Coordinates of C-alpha atoms and ligand atoms in Angstrom, one line a residue:
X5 CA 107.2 116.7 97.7
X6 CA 104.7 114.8 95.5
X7 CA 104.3 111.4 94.4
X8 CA 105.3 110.3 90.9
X9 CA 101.9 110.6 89.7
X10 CA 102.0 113.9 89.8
X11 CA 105.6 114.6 88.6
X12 CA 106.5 117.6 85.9
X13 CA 109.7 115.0 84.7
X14 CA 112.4 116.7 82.5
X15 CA 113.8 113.4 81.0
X16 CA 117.4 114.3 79.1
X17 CA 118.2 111.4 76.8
X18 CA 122.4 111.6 75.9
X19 CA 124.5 109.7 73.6
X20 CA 124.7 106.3 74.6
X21 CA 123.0 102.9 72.9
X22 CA 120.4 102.4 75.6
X23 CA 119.0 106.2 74.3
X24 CA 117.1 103.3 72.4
X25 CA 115.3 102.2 75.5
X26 CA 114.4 106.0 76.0
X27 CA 110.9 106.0 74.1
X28 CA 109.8 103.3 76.0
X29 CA 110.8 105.1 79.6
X30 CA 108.7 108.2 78.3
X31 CA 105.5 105.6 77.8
X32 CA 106.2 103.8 81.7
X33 CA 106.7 107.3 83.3
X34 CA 103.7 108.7 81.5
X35 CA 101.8 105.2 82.2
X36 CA 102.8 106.3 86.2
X37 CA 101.2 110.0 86.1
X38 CA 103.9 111.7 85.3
X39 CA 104.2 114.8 82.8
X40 CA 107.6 114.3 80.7
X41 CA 109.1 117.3 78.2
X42 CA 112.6 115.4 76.9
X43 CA 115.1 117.2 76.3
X44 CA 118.3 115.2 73.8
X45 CA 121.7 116.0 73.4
X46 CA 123.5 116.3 70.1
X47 CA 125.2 112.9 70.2
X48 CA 121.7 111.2 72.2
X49 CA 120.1 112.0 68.1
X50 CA 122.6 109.5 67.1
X51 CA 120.8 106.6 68.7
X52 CA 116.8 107.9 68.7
X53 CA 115.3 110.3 66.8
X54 CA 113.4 113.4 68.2
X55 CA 110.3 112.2 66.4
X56 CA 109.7 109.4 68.1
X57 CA 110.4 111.0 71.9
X58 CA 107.9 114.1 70.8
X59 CA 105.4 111.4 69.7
X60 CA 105.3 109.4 72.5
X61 CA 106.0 112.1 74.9
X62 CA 103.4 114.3 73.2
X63 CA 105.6 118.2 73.6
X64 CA 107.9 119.0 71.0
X65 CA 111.6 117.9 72.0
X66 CA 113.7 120.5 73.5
X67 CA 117.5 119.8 72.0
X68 CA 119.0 123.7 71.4
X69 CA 120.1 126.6 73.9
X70 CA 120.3 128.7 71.0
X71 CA 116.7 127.7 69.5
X72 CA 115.3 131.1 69.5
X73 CA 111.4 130.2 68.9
X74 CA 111.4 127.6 71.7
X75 CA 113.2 129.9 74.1
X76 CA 110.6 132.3 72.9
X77 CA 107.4 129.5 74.2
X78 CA 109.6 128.2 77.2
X79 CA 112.8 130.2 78.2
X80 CA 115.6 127.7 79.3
X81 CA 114.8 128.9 83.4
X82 CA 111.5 128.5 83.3
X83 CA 112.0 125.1 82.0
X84 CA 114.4 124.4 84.9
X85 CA 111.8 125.6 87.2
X86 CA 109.3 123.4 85.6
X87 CA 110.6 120.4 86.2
X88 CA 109.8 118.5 89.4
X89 CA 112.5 116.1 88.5
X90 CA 115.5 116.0 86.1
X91 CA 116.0 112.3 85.3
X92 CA 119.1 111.9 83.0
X93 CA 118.5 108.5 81.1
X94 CA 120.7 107.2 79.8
X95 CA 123.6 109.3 81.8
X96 CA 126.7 108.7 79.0
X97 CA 129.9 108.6 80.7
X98 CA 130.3 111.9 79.3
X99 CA 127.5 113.8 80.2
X100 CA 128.4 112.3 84.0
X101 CA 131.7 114.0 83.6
X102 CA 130.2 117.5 82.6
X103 CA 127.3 117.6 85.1
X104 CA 130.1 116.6 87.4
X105 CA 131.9 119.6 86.3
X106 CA 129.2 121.9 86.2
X107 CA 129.3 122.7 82.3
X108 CA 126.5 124.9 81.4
X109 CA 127.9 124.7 77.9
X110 CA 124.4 122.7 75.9
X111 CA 120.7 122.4 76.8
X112 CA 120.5 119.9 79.3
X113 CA 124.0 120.7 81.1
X114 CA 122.4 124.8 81.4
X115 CA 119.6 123.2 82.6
X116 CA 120.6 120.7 85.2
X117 CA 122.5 123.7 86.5
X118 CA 119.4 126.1 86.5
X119 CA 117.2 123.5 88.4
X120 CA 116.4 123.8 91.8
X121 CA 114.8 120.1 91.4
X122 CA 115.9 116.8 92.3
X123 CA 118.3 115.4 89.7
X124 CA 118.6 111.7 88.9
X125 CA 120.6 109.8 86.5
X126 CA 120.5 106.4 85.1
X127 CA 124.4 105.7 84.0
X128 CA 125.0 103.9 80.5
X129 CA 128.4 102.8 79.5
X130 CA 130.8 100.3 78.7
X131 CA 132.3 98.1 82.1
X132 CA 135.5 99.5 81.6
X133 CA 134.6 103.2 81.2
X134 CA 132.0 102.6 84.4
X135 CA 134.9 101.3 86.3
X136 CA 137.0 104.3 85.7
X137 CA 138.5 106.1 88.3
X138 CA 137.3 109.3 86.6
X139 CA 133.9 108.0 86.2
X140 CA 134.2 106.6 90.2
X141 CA 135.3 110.4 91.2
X142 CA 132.9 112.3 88.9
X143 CA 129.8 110.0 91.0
X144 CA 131.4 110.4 94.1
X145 CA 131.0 114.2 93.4
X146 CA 127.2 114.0 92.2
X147 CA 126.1 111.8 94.9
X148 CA 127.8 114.2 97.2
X149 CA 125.6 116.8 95.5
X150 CA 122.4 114.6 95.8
X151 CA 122.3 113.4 92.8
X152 CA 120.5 109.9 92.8
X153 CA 121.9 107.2 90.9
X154 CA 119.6 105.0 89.4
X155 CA 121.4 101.6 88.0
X156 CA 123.3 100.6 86.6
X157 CA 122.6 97.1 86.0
X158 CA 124.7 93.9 85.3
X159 CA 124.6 92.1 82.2
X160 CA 125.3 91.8 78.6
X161 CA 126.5 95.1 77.0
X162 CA 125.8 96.3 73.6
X163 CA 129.5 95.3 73.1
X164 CA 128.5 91.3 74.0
X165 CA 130.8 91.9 77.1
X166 CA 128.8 91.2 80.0
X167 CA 129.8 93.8 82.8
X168 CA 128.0 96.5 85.1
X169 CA 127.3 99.6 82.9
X170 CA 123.9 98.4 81.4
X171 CA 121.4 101.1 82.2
X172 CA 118.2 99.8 84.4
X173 CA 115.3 99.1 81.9
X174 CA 112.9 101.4 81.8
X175 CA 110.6 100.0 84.3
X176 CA 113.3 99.4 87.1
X177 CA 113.7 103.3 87.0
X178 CA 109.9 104.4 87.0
X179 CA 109.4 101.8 89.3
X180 CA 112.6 103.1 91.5
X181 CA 111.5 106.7 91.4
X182 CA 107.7 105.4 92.1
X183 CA 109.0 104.1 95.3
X184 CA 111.3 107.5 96.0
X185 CA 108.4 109.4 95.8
X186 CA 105.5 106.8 97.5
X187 CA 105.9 108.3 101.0
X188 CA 104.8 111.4 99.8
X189 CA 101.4 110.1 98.0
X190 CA 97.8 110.8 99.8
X191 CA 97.9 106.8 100.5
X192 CA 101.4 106.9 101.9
X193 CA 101.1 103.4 104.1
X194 CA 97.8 102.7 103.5
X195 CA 96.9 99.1 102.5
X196 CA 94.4 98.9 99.2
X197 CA 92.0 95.9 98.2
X198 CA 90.5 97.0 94.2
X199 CA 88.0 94.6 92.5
X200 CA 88.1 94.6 88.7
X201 CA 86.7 93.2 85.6
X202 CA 84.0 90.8 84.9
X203 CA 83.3 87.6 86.4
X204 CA 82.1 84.5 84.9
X205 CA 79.5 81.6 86.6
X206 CA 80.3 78.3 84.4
X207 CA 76.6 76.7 83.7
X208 CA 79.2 73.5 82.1
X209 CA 82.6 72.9 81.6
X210 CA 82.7 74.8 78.3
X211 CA 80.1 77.6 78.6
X212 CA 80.0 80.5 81.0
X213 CA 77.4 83.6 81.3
X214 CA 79.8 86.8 81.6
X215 CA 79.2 90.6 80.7
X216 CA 81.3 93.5 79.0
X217 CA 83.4 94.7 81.5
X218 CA 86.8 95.6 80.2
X219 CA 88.5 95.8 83.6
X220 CA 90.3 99.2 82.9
X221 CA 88.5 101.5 85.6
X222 CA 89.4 99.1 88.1
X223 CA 93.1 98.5 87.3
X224 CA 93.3 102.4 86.4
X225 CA 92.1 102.5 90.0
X226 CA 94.9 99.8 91.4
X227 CA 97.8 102.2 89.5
X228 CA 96.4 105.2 90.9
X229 CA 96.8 103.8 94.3
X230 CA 100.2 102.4 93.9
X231 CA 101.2 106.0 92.4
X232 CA 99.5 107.7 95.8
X233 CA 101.7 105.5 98.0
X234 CA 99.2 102.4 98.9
X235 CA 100.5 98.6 99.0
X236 CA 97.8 97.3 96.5
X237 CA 95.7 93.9 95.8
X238 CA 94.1 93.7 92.4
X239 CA 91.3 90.9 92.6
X240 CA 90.8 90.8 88.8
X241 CA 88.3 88.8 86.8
X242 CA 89.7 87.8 83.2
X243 CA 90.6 90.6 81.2
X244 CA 93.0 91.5 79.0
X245 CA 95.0 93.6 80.6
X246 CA 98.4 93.9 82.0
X247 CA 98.7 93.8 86.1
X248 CA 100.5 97.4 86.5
X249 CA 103.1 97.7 87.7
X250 CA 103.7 97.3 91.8
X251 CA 100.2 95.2 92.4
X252 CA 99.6 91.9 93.7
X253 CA 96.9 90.6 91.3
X254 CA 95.6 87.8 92.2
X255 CA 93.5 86.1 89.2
X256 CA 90.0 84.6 89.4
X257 CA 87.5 83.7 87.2
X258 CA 83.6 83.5 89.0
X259 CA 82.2 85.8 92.0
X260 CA 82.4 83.1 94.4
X261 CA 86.2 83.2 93.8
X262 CA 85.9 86.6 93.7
X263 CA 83.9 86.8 97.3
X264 CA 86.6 84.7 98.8
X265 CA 89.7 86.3 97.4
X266 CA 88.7 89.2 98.7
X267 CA 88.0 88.1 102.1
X268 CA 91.4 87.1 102.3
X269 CA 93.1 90.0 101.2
X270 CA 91.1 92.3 103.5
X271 CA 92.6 91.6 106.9
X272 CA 94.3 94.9 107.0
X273 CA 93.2 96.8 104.4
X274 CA 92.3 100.6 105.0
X275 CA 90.4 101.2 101.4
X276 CA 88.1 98.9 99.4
X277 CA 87.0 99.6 95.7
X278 CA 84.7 97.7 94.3
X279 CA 85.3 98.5 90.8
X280 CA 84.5 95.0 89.3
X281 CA 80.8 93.9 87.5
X282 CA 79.9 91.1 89.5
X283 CA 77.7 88.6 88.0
X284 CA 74.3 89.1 90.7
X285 CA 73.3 85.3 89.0
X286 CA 75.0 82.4 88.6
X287 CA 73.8 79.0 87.3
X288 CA 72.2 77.2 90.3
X289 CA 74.2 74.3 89.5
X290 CA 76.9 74.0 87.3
X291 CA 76.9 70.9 85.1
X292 CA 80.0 68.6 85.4
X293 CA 79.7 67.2 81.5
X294 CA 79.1 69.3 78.6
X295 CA 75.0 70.0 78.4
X296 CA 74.0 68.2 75.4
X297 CA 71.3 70.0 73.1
X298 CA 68.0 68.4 72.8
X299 CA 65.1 69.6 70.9
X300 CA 62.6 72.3 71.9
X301 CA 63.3 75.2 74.6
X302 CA 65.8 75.2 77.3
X303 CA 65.6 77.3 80.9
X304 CA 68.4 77.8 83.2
X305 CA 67.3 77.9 87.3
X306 CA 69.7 81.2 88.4
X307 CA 70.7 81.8 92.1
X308 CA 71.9 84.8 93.7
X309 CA 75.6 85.6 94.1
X310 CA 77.1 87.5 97.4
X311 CA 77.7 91.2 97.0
X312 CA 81.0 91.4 97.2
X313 CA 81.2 95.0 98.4
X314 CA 78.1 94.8 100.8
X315 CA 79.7 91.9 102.6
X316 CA 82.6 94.2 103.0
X317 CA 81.2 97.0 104.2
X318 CA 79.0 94.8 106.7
X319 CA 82.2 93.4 108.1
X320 CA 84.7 96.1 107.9
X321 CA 83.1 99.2 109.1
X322 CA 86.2 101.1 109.6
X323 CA 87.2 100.6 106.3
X324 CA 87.1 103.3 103.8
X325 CA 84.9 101.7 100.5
X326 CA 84.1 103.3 97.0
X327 CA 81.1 101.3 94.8
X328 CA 80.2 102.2 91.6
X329 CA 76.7 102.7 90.3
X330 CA 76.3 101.9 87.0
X331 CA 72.8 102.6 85.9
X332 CA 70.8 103.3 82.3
X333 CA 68.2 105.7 84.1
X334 CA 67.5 107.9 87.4
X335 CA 71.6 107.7 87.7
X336 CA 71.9 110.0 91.0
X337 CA 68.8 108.2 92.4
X338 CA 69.9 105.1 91.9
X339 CA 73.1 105.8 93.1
X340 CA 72.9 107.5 96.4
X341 CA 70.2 104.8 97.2
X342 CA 72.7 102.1 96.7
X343 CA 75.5 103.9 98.6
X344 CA 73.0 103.5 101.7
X345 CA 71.8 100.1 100.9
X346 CA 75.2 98.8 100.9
X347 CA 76.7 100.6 103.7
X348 CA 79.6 102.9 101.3
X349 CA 81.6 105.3 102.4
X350 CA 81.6 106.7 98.5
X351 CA 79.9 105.8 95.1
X352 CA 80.7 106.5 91.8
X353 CA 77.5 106.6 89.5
X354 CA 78.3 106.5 85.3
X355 CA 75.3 106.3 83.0
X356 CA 76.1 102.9 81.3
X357 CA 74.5 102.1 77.4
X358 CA 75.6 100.5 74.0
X359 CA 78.2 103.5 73.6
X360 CA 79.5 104.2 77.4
X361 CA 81.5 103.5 79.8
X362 CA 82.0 99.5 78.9
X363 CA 85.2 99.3 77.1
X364 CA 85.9 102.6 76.8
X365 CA 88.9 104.5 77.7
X366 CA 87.1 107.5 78.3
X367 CA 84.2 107.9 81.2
X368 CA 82.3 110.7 83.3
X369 CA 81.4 110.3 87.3
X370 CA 79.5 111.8 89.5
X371 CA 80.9 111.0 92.9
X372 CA 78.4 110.8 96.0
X373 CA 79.5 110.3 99.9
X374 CA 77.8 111.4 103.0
X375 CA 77.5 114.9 103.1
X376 CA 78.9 115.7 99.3
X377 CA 79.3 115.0 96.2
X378 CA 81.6 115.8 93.0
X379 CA 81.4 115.7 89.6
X380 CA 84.2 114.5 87.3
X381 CA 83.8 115.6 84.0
X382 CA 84.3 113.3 80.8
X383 CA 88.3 112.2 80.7
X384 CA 90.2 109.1 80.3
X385 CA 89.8 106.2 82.9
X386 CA 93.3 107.3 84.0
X387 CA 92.9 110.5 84.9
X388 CA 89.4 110.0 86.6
X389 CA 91.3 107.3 88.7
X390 CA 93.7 109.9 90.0
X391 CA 90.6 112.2 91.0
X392 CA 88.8 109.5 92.6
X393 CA 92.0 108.8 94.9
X394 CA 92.4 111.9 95.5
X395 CA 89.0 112.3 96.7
X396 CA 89.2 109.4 98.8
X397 CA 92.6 110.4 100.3
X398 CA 90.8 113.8 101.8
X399 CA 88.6 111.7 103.4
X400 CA 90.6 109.0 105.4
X401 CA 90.8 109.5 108.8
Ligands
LIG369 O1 74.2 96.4 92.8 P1 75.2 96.8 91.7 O2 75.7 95.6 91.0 O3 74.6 97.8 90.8 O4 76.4 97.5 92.5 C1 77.6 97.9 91.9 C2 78.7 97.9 92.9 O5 78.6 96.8 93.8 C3 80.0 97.9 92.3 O6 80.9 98.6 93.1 C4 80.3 96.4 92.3 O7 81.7 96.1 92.2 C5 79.7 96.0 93.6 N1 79.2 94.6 93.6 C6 79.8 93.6 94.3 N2 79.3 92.3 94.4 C7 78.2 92.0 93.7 C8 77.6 93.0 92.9 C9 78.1 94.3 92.9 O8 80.9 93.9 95.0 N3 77.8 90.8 93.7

């Protein structure tokens, strides 16, 4: 079995009013790894329109057993072999009662009956209808089957009444498969520290020197760890970025605070990734007031910051750590002589300038470690995250 990340997710959206919440699960499961084809029932394009779910999903929606062209692409079987995973979200009352029966009588019913994968549904309904003694009996026979139940949740229903029958938001059930399927990722138990973003030394108050750094290979890195099954801390310099989800970010603003955050989230940790641009300089001394301008030239006195990962690797020998390289010439050079220097297990080397890597979504590696080396071509920072776990994972002892 494989982790979420690398799920093939057949996500059949049914006719209730929380189908509304559907496009938005398609974004969190793809945002977790996951490869999603939706498939909607007749009365689920009532409450959201295919157009939407094939946008944000990116495959054309599957809605019709009879639809001869699509059966012609992707017979109805080989979809139900596909899938990795059938997640049935929202799960109306009635769809419950007709996977419960085994109906084979639409799309999705034929194909929750074809599949030889895990099925899961996310229930949707009124209290009343949830409370049923149909609806208790037609659960009691899925769960019997293995059918997971995701949800539902208490609270207000589309109705106003407040009730249990509200269908888990969409990042309860990525975040409820995610943990399903974490046991089965490469860093199953494993314990993750991830630098990210830039850092900034205050010279006063009000001014700071900084750099580009977006932050997004680093916390592309922290998601791709949570998705393989680690426990992660994200040591994250300001960006503007969302923490993803499952990490314990812990916020700082200059590489001092970096250097010490880090120290204390180590005791235990298996992997380091040094994925943030440390600041090497920082204003020998920061002013306490505001520097007031006076005429003629200015000079700042600099003095060296700690490196971060170096101090790691000096103190933590056993532990597995991944540097990047970031260099504007003589990349490979550069970067297998820093991987020595600084004692790395691994080190990623991108060729940095006005137009790459910085702020980009997009990147390309070329990944270096004792005896080998790998190189990933141009991709998004997502996908090159996924690689560069994998990579490590093969090599944890
Ligand atoms: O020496 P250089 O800055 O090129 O090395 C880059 C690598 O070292 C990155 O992995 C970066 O996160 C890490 N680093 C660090 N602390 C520093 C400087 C760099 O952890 N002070």
């Amino acid at each position: 079995m494989q982790a979420l990340a690398q799920r093939r997710v057949l996500l059949g959206v049914t006719g209730s009013i929380a189908a509304y919440k559907s496009p938005i699960l398609v974004r969190r499961l793809i945002e977790a790894g996951a490869d999603v084809q939706v498939v909607m029932t007749d009365a689920a394009k009532r409450f959201v329109t295919a157009m939407t779910l094939a946008t944000v999903s990116g495959r054309p929606v599957r809605d019709d057993l009879w639809d001869e062209s699509a059966e012609l692409s992707m017979g109805h079987i080989e979809l139900a072999r596909w899938a990795d995973l059938v997640l049935v979200a929202p799960a109306s009352a009635d769809t419950l009662a007709r996977l419960a029966a085994g109906r084979a009588d639409d799309l999705l019913s034929t194909l929750c009956l074809a599949t030889r994968a895990e099925i899961a549904v996310a229930p949707a309904m009124n209290q009343v209808m949830w409370a049923h003694p149909a609806t208790r009996a037609n659960m009691a026979a899925l769960s019997a089957r293995g059918v997971v139940c995701i949800g539902p949740e208490t609270g207000e229903l589309a109705e106003r009444e407040t009730g249990a029958g509200r269908m888990a938001e969409p990042e309860a059930i990525r975040d409820a498969l995610a943990a399903r399927y974490a046991d089965h990722g490469v860093l199953a138990g494993r314990r993750v520290v991830v630098t990210a973003g830039p850092t900034r030394e205050a010279l006063d108050p009000v001014r700071y020197l900084t750099n580009r750094s977006s932050g997004r290979m680093g916390y592309a890195l922290a998601a791709a760890c949570v998705a393989a099954g680690a426990k992660v801390t994200l040591v994250s310099g300001p960006t503007t970025l969302e923490a993803p989800a499952g990490v314990k970010r812990v916020a700082i603003e200059s590489a001092g605070e970096m250097f010490d955050a880090v120290m204390t989230a180590m005791p235990g940790a298996d992997v380091f990734i040094g994925a943030a641009a440390v600041a090497d300089y920082r204003p020998a001394e920061a002013a306490a007031d505001k520097i007031k301008k006076s005429d003629g030239e200015a000079s700042l006195r600099l003095a060296r910051t700690k490196d971060i990962i170096a101090e790691v690797a000096g103190a933590y020998p056993d532990v597995f750590t991944l540097g990047f390289a970031a260099e504007t010439t003589n990349l490979e050079a550069a970067a297998r002589d820093k991987r020595k220097r600084k004692g790395l297990s691994m080190i990623a080397a991108n060729r940095v300038g006005p137009d790459k890597a910085f702020g980009r979504d997009d990147n390309e590696l070329l990944v270096i470690w004792d005896d080998g080396e790998k190189p990933l071509a141009r991709a998004a920072k997502a996908d090159l995250a996924r690689d560069l776990v994998a990579l490590i994972g093969e090599r944890l002892t």
